Short mmCIF file of C-alpha atoms in Angstrom, two decimals:
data_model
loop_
_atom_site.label_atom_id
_atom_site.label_comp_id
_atom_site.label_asym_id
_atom_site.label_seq_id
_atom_site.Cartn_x
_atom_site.Cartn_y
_atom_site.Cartn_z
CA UNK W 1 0.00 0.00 0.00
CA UNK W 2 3.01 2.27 0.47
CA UNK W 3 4.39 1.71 -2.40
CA UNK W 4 1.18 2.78 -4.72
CA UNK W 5 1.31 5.91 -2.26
CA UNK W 6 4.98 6.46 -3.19
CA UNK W 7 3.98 5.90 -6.91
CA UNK W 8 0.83 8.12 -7.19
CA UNK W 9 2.77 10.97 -4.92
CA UNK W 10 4.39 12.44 -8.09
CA UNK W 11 1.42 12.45 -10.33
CA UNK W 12 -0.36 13.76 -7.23
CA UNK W 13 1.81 16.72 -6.90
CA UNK W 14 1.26 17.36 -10.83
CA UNK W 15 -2.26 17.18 -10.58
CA UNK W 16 -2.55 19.46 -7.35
CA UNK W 17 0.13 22.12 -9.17
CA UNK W 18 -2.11 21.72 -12.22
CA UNK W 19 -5.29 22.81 -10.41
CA UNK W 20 -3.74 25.46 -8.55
CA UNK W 21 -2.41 26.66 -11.64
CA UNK W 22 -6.07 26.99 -13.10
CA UNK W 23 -7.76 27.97 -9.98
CA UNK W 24 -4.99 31.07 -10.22
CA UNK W 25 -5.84 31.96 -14.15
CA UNK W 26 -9.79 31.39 -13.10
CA UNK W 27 -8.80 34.20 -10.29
CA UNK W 28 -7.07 36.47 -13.33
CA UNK W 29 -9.41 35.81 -15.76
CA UNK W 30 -12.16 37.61 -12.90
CA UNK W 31 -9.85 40.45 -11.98
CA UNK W 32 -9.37 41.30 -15.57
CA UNK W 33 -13.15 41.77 -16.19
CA UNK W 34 -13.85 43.35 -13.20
CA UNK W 35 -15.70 46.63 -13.53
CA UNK W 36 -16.11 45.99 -17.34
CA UNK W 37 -19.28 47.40 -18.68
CA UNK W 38 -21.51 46.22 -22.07
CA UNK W 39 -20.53 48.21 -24.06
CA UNK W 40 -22.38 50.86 -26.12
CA UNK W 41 -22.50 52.64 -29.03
CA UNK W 42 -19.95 55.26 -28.96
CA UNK W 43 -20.09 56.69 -32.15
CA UNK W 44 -23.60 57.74 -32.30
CA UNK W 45 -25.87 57.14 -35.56
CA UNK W 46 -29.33 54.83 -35.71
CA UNK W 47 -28.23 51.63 -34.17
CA UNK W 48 -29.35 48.50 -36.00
CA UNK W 49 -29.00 45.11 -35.31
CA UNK W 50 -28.63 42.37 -38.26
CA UNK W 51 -29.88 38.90 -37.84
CA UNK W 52 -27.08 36.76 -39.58
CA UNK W 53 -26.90 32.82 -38.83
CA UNK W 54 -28.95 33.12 -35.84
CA UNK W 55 -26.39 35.41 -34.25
CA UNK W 56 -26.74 39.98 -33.67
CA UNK W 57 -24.57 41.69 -35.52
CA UNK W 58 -24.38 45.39 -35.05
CA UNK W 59 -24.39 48.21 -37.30
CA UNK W 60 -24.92 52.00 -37.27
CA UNK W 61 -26.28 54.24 -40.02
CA UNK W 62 -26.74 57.87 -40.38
CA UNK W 63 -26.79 60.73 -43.33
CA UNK W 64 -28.11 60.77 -46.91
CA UNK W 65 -27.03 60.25 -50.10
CA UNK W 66 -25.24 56.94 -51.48
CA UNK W 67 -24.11 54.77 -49.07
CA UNK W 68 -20.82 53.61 -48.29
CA UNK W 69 -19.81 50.99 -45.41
CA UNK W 70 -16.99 51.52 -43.18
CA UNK W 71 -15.67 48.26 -42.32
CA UNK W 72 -12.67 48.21 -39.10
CA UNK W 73 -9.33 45.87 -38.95
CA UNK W 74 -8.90 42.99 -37.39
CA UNK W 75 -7.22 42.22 -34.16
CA UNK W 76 -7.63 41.55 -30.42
CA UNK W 77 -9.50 44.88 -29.33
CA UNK W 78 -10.93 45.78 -32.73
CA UNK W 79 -14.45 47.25 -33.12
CA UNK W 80 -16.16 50.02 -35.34
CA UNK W 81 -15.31 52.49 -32.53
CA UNK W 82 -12.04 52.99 -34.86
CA UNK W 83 -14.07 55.62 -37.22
CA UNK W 84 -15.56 57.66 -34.45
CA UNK W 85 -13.37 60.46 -36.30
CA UNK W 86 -14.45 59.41 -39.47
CA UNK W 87 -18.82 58.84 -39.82
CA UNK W 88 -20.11 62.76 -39.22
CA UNK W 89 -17.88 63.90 -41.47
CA UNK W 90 -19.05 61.76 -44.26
CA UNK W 91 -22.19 61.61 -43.32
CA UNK W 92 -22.50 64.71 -45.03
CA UNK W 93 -22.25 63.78 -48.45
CA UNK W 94 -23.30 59.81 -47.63
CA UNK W 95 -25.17 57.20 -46.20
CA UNK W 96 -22.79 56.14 -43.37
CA UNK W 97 -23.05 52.17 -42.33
CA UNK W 98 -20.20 50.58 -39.87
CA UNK W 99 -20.33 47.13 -39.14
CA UNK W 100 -18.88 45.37 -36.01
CA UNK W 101 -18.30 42.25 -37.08
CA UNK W 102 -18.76 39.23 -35.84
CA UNK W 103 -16.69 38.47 -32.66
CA UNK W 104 -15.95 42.42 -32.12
CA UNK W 105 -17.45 45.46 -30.86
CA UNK W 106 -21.29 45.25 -29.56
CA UNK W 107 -21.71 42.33 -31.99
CA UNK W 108 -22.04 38.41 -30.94
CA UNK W 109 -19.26 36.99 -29.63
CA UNK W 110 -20.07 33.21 -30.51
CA UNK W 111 -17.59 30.33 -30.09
CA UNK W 112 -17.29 29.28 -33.97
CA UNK W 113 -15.13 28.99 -36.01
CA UNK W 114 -13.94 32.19 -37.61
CA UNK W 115 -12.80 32.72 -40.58
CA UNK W 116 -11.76 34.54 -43.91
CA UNK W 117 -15.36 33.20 -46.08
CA UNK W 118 -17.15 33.82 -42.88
CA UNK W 119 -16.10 37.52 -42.78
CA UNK W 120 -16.40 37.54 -46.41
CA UNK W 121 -19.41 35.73 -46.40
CA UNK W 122 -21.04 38.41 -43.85
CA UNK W 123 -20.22 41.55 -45.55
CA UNK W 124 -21.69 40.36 -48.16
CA UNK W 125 -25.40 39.76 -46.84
CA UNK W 126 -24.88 42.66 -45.13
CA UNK W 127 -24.76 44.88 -47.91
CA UNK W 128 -27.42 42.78 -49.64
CA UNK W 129 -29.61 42.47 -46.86
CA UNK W 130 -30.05 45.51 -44.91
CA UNK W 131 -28.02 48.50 -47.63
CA UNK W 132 -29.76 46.70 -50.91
CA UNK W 133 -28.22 48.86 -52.97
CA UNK W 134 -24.57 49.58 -54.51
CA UNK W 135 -21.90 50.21 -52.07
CA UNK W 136 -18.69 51.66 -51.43
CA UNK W 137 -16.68 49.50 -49.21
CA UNK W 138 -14.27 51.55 -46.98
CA UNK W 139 -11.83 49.01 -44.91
CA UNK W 140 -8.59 49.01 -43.02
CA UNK W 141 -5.93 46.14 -42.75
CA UNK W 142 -7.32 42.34 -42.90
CA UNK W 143 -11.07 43.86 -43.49
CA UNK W 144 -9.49 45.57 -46.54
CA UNK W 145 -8.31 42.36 -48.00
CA UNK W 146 -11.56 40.83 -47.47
CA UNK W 147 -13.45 44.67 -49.35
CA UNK W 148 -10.66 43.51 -52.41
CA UNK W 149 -12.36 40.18 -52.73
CA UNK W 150 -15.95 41.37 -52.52
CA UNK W 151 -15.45 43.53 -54.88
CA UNK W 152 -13.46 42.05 -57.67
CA UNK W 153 -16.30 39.23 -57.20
CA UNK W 154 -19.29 42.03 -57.62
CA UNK W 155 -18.30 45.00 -59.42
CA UNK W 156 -22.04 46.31 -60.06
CA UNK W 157 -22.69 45.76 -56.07
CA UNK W 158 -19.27 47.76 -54.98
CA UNK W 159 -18.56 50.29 -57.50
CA UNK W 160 -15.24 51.50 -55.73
CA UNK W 161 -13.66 50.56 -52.76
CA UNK W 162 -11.41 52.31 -50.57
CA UNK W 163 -8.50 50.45 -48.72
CA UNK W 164 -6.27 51.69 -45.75
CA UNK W 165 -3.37 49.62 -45.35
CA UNK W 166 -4.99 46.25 -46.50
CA UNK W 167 -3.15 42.94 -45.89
CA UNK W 168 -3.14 39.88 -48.40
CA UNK W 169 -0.32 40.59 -50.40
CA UNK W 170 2.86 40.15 -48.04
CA UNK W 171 1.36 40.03 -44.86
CA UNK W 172 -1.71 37.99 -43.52
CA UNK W 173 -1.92 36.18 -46.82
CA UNK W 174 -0.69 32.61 -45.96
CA UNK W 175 -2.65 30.31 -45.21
CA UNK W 176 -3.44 28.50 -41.59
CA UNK W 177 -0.72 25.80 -40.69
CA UNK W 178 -0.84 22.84 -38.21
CA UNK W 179 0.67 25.44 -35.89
CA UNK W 180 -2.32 28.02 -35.99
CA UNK W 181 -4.69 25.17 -35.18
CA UNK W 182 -2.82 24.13 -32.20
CA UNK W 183 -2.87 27.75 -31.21
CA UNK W 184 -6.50 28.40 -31.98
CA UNK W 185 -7.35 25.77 -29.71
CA UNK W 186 -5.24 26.75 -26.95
CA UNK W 187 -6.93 30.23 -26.87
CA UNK W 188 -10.25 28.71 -27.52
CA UNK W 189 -9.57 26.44 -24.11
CA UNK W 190 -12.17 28.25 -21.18
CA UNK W 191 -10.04 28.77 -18.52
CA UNK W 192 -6.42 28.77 -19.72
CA UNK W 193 -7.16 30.19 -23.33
CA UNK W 194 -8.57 33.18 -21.64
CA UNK W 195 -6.07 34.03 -19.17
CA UNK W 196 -3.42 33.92 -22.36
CA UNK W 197 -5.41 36.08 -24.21
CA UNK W 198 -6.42 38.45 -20.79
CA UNK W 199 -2.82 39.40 -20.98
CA UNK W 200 -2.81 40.06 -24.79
CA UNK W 201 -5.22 42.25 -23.75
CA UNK W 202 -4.00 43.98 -20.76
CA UNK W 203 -3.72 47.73 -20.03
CA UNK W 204 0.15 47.85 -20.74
CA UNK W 205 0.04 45.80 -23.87
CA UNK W 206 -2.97 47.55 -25.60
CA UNK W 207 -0.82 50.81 -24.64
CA UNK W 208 2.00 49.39 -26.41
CA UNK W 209 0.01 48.46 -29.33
CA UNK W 210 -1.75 51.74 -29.92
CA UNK W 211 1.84 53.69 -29.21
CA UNK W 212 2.94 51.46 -32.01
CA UNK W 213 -0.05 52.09 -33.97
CA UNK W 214 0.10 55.78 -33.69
CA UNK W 215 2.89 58.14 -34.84
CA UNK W 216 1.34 60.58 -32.49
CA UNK W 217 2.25 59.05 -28.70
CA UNK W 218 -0.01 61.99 -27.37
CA UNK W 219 -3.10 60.43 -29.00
CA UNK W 220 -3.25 57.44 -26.60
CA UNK W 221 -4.73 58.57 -23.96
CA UNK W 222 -6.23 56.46 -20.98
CA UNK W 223 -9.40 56.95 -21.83
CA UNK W 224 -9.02 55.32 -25.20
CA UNK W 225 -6.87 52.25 -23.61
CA UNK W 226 -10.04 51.84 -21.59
CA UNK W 227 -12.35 51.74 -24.10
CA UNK W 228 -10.18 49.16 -25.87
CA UNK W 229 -9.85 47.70 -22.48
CA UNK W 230 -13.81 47.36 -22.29
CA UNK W 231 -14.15 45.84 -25.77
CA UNK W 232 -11.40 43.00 -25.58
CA UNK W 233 -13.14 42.13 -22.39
CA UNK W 234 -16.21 41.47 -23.42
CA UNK W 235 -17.65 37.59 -23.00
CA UNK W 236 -16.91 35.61 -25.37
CA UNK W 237 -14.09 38.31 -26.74
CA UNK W 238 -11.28 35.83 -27.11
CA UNK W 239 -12.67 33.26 -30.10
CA UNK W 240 -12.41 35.49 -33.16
CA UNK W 241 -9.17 36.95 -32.23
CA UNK W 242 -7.84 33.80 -31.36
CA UNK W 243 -8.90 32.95 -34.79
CA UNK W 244 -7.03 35.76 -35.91
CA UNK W 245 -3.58 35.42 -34.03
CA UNK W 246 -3.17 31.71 -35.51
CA UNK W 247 -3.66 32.86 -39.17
CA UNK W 248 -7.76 31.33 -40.30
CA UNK W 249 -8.75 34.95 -40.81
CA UNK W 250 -5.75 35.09 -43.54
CA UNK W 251 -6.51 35.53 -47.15
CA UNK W 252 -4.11 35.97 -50.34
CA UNK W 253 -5.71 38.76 -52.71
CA UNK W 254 -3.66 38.67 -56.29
CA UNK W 255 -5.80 37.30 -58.16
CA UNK W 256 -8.71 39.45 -56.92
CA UNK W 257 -6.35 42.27 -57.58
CA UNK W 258 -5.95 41.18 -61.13
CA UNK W 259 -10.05 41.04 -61.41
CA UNK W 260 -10.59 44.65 -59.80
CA UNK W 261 -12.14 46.57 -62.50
CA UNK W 262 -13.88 49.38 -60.10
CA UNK W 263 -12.19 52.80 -59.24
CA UNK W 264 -10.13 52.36 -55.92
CA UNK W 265 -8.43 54.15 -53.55
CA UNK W 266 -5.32 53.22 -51.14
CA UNK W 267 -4.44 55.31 -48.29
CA UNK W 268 -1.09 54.77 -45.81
CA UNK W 269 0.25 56.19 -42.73
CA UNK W 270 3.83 57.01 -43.64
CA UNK W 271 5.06 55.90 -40.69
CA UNK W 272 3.04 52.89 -40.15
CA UNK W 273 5.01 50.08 -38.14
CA UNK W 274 2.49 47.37 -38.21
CA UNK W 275 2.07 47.99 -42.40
CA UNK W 276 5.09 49.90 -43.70
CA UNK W 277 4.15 52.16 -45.92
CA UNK W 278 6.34 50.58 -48.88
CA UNK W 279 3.46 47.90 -49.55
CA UNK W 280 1.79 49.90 -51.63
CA UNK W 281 3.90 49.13 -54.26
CA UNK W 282 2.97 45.70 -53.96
CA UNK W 283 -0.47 46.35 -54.30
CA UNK W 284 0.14 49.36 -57.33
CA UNK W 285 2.23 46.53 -59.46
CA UNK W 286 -0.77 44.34 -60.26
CA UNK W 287 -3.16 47.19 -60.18
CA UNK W 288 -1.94 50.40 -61.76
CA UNK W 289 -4.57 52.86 -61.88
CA UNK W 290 -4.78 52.50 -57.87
CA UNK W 291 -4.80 56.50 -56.27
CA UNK W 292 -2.37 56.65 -53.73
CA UNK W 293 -2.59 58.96 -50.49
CA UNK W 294 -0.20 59.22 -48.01
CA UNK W 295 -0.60 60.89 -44.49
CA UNK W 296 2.34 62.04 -43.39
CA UNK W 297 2.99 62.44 -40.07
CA UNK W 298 0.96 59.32 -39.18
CA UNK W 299 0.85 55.22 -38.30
CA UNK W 300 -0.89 51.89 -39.42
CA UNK W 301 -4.21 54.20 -38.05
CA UNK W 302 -4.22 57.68 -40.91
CA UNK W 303 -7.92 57.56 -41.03
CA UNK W 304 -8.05 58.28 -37.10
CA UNK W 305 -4.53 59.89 -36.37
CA UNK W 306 -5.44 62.48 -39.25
CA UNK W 307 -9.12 62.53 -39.81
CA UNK W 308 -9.91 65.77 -41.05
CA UNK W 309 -7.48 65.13 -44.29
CA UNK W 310 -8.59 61.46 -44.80
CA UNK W 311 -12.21 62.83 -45.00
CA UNK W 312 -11.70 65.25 -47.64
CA UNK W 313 -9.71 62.88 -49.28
CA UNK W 314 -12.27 59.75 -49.39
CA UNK W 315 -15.34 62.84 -50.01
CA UNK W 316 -13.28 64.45 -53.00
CA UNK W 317 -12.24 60.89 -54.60
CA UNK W 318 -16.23 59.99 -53.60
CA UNK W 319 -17.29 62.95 -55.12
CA UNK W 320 -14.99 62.87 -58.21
CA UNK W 321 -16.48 59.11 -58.86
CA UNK W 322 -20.29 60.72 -58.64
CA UNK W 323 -20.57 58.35 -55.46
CA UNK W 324 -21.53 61.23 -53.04
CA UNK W 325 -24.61 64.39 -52.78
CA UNK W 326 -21.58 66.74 -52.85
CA UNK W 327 -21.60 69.09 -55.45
CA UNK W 328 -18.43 71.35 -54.45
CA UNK W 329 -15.61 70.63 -51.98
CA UNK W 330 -16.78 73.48 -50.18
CA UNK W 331 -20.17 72.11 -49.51
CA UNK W 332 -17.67 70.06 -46.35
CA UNK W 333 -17.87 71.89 -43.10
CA UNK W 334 -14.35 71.62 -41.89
CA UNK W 335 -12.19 71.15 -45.26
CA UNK W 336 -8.60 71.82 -44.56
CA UNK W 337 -7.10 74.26 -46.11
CA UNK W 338 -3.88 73.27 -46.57
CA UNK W 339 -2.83 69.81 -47.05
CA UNK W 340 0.63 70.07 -47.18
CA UNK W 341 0.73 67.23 -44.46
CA UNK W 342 -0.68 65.19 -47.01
CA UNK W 343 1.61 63.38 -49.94
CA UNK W 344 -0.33 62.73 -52.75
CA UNK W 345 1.01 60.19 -55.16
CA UNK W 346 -1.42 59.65 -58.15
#
């Protein structure tokens, strides 16, 4: 009988360590979402909500004229809160959708599995569904990759699209390995998976991502690493991003490039960390009559660090294209007038 004592004693020890090491991320995992609210709509507009595979998706709307749908990035704190800059100023001239989707912002958070045709997939009803009617798509990073697809697929439904800093060509375009499963699933795990991705998520790393994603340091204040604080903390906020950070949501857009037929627009932060501004070139090589804007000083973020140019830009180009009510430039409240600060390369 001692001896089976003696034997078990090790695995005894592992298993006790083991659940003191989940009762600990259990205790984390509480902490970190301590305090959080539900979140709300921060950016003001008609609030909607879009029934989509038996799961909410939100969306906002406000303004007149055509519509175009602003459509955020992907990554662990993401949510439409990204053009709060962006939707008054536009509204103007437009119909102003933005879309949290799925897994982000005041939208579902389901445990699923995310991915590249499910984003893809969703846009699309979206736009045929509750807009029903031809559609500018307006999209940053990942979600821009995704806009590049829809459109070179439906050129009658998108009749321009506007990218900021899209992924597909060099970054975010391979597809998932063995490795991303693995690390899917670890995320995806209740207890464990959520403590990993509560410090993803914590004050001083969202800091560090936003000081990376902004040129300006001043422009991350503690109010906004709250409200990116709230969002990532969220129930059920770990599954898409965890989809995300193992590579499902990637997608490889050449040979949508080659089919885009439409009028589009790229925009870059010159000094953009996260998407160096030098992958344009990528994406002006396979389609040359792309118009090029870059905001200089800013990061992987131009249509937020500096709004007030990106909206004359996207409402001139919008305007230009007979996609907008504008008549004049001057009909914009607000139009800069100077835009030095602004390279254009055409």
């Amino acid at each position: 009988m001692q001896d089976n004592d003696e034997r078990q004693g090790p695995w005894r020890k592992i298993l006790l360590s083991g659940g003191a090491i989940l009762a600990a991320a259990a205790a984390y995992n509480a902490f970190a979402r301590k305090d959080v609210d539900q979140l709300t709509n921060l950016i003001g507009g008609e609030e909607g909500g879009f029934d989509w595979r038996d799961r909410r998706v939100a969306f906002t709307k406000r303004g007149k004229g055509p519509p175009i749908l602003l459509i955020h990035g992907i990554h662990a704190a993401a949510w439409s809160y990204e053009w709060r800059n962006n939707v008054d100023a536009l509204a103007r001239t437009n119909t102003v959708y933005t879309l949290d989707l799925l897994g982000f912002g005041m939208s579902e958070r389901p445990a699923i599995r995310y991915s590249a045709r499910l984003y893809i997939s969703l846009i699309s009803d979206f736009v045929s569904r509750v807009i029903d009617e031809p559609t500018v798509l307006v999209a940053t990073s990942l979600s821009g990759a995704y806009a590049i697809v829809l459109a070179a697929r439906d050129p009658l439904r998108f009749p321009a699209v506007a990218l900021i800093a899209p992924s597909g060509l060099v970054r975010l375009n391979e597809p998932v390995g063995l490795g991303g499963e693995a690390g899917r699933l670890v995320v995806d795990t209740p207890i464990a998976g959520t403590a990993m991705f509560n410090a993803v998520v914590s004050r001083p790393q969202l800091r560090r991502y936003l000081n990376n994603a902004y040129s300006n340091d001043s422009l991350v204040t503690r109010e906004l690493v709250e409200i990116y604080y709230a969002t990532s903390h969220q129930g059920g906020a770990r599954h898409a991003p965890a989809a995300f950070l193992s590579g499902h949501l990637n997608i490889d857009v050449r040979n949508a490039l080659r089919r885009l037929s439409q009028p589009a627009l790229l925009v870059w932060g010159e000094q953009g960390s996260i998407a160096p501004v030098e992958e344009f070139r990528g994406f002006r090589e396979i389609k040359r009559d792309f118009e090029i804007s870059v905001l200089s000083p800013a990061g992987d973020l131009p249509h937020d660090e500096r709004a007030e140019d990106f909206n004359v830009i996207l409402s001139t180009w919008l305007n230009r294209l007979s996609l907008s009510s504008a008549l004049t430039l001057d009909m914009l409240p607000g139009t800069p007038a100077d835009l030095q600060p602004t390279q254009q390369l055409l």
